[in-house]
Short mmCIF file of the C-alpha atoms (twelve columns), coordinates in Angstrom:
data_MODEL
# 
_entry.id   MODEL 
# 
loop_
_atom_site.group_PDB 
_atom_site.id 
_atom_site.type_symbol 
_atom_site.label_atom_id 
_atom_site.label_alt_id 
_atom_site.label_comp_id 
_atom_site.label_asym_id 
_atom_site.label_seq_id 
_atom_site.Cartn_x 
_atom_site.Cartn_y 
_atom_site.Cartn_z 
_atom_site.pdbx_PDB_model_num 
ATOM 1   C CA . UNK A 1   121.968 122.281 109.657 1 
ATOM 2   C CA . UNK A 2   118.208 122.000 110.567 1 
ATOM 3   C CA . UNK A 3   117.480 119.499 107.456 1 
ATOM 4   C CA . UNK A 4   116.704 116.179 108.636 1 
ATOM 5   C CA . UNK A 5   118.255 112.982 106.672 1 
ATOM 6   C CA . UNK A 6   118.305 109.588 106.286 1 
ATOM 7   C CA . UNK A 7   120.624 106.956 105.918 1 
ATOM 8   C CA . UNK A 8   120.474 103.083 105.770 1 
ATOM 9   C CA . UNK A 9   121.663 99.806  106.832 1 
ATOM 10  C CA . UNK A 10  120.796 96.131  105.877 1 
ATOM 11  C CA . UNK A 11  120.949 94.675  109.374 1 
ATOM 12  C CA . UNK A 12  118.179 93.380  111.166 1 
ATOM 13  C CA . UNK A 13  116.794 90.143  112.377 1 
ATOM 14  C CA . UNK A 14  113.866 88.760  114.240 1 
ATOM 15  C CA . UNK A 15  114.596 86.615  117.074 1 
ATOM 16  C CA . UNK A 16  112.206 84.342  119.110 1 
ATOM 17  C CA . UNK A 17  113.134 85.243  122.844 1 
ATOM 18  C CA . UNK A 18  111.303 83.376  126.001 1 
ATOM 19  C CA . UNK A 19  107.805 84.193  123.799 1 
ATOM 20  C CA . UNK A 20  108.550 87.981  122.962 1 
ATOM 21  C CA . UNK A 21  108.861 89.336  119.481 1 
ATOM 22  C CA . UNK A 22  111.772 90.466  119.742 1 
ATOM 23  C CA . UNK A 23  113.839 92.420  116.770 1 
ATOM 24  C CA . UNK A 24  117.494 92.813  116.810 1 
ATOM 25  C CA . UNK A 25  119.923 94.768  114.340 1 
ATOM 26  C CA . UNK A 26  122.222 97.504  113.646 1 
ATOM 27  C CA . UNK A 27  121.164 101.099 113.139 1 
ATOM 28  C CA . UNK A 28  124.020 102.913 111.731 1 
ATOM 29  C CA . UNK A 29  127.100 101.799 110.192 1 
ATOM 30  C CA . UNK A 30  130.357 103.635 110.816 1 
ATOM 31  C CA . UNK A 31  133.360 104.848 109.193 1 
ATOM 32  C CA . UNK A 32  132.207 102.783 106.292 1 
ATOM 33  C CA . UNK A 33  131.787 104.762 102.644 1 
ATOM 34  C CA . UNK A 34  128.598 104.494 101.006 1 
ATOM 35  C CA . UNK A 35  127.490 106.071 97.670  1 
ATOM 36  C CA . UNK A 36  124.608 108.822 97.814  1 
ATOM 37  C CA . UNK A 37  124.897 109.347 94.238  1 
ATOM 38  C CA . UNK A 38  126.957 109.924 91.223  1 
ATOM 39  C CA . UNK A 39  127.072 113.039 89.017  1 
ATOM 40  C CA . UNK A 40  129.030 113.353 85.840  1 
ATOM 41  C CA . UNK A 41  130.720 110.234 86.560  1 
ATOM 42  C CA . UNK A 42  131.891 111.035 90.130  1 
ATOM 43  C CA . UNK A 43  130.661 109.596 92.876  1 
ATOM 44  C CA . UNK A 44  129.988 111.292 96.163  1 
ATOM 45  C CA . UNK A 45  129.937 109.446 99.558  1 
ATOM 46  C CA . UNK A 46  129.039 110.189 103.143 1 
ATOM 47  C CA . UNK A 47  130.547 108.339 106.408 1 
ATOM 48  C CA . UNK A 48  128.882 108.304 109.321 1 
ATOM 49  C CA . UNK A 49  131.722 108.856 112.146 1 
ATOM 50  C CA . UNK A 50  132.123 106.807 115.219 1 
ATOM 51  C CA . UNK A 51  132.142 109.877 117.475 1 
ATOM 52  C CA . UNK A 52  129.229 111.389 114.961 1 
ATOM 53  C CA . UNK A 53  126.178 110.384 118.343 1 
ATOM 54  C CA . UNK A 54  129.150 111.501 121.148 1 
ATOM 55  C CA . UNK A 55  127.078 114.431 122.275 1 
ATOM 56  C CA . UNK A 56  123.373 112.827 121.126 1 
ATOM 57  C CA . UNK A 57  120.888 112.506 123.823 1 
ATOM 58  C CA . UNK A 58  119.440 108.907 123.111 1 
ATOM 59  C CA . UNK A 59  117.224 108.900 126.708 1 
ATOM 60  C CA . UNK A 60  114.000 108.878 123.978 1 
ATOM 61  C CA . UNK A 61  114.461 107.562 120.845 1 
ATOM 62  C CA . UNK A 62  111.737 105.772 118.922 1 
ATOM 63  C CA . UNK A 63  111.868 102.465 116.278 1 
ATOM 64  C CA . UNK A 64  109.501 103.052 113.713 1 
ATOM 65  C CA . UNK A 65  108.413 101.680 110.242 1 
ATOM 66  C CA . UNK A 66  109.114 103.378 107.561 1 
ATOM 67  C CA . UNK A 67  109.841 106.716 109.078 1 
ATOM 68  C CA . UNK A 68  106.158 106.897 109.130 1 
ATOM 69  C CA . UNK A 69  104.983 109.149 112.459 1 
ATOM 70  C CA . UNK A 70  101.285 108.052 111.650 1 
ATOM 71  C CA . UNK A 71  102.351 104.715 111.919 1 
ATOM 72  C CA . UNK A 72  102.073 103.085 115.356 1 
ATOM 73  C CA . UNK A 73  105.796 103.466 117.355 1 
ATOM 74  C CA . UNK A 74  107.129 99.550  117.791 1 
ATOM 75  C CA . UNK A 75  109.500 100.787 120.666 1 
ATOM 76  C CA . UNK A 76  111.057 103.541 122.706 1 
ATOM 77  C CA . UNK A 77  113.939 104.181 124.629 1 
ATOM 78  C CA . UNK A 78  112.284 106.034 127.141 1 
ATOM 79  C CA . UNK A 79  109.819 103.096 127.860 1 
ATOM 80  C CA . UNK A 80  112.354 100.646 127.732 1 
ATOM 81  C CA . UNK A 81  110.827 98.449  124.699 1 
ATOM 82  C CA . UNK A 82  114.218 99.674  122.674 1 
ATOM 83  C CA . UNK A 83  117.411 99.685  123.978 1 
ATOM 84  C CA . UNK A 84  120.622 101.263 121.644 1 
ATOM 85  C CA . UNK A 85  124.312 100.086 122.245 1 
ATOM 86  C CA . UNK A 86  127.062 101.821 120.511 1 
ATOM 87  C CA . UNK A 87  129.550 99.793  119.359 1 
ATOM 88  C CA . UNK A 88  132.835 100.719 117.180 1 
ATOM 89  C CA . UNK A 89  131.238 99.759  114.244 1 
ATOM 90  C CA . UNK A 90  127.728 101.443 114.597 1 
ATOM 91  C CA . UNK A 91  124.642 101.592 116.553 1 
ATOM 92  C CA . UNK A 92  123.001 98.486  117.511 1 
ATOM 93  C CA . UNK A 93  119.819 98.365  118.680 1 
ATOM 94  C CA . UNK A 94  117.569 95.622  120.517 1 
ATOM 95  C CA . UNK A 95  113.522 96.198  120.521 1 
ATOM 96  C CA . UNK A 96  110.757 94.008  121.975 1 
ATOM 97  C CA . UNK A 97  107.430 94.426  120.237 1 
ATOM 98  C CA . UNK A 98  103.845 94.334  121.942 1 
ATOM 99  C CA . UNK A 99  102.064 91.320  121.310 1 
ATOM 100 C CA . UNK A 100 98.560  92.823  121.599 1 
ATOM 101 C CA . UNK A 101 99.043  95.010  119.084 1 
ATOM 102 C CA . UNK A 102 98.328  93.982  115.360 1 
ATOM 103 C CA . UNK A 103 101.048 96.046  113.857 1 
ATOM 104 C CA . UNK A 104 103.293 95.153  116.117 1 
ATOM 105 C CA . UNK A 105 102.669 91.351  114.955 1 
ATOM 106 C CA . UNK A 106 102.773 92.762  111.193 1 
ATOM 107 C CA . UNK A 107 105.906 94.123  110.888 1 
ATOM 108 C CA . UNK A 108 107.596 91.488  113.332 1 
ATOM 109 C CA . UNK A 109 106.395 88.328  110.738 1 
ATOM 110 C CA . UNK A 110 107.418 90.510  107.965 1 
ATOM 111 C CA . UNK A 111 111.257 90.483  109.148 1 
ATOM 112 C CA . UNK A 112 110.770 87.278  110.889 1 
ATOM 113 C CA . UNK A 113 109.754 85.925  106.756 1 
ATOM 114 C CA . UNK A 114 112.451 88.440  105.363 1 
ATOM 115 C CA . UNK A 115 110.172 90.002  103.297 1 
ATOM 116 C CA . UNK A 116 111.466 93.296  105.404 1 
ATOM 117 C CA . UNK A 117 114.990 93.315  105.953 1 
ATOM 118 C CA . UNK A 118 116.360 97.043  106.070 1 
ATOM 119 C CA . UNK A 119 117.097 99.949  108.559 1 
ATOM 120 C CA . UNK A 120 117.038 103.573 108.187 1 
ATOM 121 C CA . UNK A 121 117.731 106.475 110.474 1 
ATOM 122 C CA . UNK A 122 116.987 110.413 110.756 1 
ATOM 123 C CA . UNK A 123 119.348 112.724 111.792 1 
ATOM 124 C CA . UNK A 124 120.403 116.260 111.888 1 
ATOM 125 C CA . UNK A 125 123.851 117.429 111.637 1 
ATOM 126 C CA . UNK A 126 125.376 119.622 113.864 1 
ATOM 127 C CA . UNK A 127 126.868 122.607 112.740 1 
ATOM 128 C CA . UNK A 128 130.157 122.401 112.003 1 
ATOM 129 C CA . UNK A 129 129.561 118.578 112.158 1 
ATOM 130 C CA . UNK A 130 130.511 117.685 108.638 1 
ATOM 131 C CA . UNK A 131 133.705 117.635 107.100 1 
ATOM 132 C CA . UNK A 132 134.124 117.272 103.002 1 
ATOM 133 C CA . UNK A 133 137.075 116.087 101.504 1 
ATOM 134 C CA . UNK A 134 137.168 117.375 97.289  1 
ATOM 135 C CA . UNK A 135 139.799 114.629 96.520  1 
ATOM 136 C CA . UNK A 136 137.596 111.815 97.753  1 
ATOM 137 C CA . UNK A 137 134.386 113.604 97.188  1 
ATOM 138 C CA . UNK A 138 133.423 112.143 101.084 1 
ATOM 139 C CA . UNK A 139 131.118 113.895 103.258 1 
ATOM 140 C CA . UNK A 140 131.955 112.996 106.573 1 
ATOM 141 C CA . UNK A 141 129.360 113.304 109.524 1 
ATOM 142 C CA . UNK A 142 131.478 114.250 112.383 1 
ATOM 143 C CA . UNK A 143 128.652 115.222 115.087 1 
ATOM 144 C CA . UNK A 144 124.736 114.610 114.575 1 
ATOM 145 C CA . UNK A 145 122.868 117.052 116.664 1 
ATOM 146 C CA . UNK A 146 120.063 114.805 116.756 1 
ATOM 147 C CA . UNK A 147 118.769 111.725 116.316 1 
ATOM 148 C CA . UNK A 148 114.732 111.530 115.524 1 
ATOM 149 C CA . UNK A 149 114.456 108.057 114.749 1 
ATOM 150 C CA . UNK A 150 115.450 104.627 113.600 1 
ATOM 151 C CA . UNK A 151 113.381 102.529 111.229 1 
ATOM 152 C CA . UNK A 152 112.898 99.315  110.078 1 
ATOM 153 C CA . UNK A 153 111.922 100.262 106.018 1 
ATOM 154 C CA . UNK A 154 110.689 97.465  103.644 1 
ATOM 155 C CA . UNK A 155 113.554 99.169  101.057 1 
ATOM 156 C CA . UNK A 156 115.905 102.235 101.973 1 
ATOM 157 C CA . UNK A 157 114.421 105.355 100.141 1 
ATOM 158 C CA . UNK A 158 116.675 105.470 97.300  1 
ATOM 159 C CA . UNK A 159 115.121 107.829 95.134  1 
ATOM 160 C CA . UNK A 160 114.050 109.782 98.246  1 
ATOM 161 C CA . UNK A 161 117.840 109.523 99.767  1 
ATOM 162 C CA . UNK A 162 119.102 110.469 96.279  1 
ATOM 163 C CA . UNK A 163 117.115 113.259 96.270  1 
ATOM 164 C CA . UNK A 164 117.527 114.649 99.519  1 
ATOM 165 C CA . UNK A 165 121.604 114.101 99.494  1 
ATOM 166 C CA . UNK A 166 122.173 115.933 96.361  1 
ATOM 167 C CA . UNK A 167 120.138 118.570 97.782  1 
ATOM 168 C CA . UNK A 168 122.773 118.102 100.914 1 
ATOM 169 C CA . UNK A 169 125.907 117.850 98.911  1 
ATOM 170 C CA . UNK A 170 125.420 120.149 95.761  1 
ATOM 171 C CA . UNK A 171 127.220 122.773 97.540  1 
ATOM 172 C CA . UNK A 172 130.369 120.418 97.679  1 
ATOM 173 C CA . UNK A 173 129.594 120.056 93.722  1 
ATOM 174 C CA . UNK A 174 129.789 123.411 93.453  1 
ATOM 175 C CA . UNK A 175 133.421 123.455 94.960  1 
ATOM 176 C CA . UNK A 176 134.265 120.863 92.581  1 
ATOM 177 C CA . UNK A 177 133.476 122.880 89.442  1 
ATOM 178 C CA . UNK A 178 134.719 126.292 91.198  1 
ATOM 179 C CA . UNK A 179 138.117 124.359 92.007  1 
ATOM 180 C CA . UNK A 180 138.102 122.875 88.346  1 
ATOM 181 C CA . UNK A 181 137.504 126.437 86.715  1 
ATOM 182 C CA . UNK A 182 140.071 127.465 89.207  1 
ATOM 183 C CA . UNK A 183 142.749 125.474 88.147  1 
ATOM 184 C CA . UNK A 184 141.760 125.724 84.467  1 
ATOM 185 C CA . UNK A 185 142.585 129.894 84.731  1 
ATOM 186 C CA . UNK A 186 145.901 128.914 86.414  1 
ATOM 187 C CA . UNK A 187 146.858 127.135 83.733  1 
ATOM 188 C CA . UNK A 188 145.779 130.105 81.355  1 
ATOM 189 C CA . UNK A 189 147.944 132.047 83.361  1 
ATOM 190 C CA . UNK A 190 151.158 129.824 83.245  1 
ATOM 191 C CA . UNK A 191 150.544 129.850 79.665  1 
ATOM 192 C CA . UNK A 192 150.186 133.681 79.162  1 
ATOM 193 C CA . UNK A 193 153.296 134.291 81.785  1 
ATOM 194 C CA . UNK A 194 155.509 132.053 79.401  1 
ATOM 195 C CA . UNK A 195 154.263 133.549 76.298  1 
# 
């Protein structure tokens, strides 16, 4: 799968370190459920997988605001400024922010003052890197083929997350109604074999 996606987390923090701006957080949650959105009264989910970054080259990964790529990059792996650690519970991330440069000081007050408090990443799935369970209704991200970013966002895209994960997981509401129209001709059939 070539479409690239976004999920969220609430964890970040800004932390005053020997005069550096320093911002601190996690990325990614794992193996925890969260609701992309419900349809007809069910709800379907996505977790993100501990082994889901396994095979992900992080060597240049880059922290930006809002998912924004005209936006100035606050860090990167590759220069150091950003380091990730995965942990069992998700992907942590530590970045120190340049001083001398005034949007770098923005968005480090904003967290520091909690008027921005959220992270988002984009990924691509690997094919065959998903697994869908029709009891649960639970995408699960098994393998992410790549990572293009993690961002500190002023609020998850909801609407935009909505959108783009129904777009993702219609085909497993599809199954749902095939399977449902599936079992409603079996029962036709039970019926017609006792009559």
């Amino acid at each position: 799968m070539s479409q690239k996606i976004y999920g969220f987390s609430n964890e970040i923090r800004a932390v005053g370190e020997e005069n550096k701006m320093v911002l601190e957080g996690r990325a990614i949650v794992f193996n925890q459920p969260i609701v992309l959105y419900e349809f007809d009264g069910i709800k379907y989910k996505e977790i993100i997988a501990e082994t889901a970054l396994d095979k992900v080259d992080l060597s240049d990964i880059v922290l930006r605001y809002n998912h924004n790529g005209e936006y100035i990059v606050l860090a990167r792996t590759r220069n150091r400024s950003l380091a990730l650690e995965k942990k069992l519970d998700g992907l942590y991330f530590k970045a120190t922010l340049q001083d001398n440069i005034q949007a770098h000081r923005d968005v480090y007050n904003a967290v520091k003052s909690g008027l921005i408090d959220k992270m988002s990443f984009g990924f691509m799935v690997a094919v065959n890197g998903e697994q869908y369970n029709l009891s649960t209704h639970t995408r699960t991200v098994t393998e992410i083929r790549k990572l293009t970013d993690i961002s500190i966002v002023d609020q998850p895209a909801y609407e935009s997350t909505y959108v783009e994960a129904r777009s993702r997981l219609e085909k497993y509401t599809g199954i749902d109604v095939l399977r449902e129209s599936l079992i409603i001709k079996a029962e036709i059939l039970k019926v017609r074999i006792l009559l």
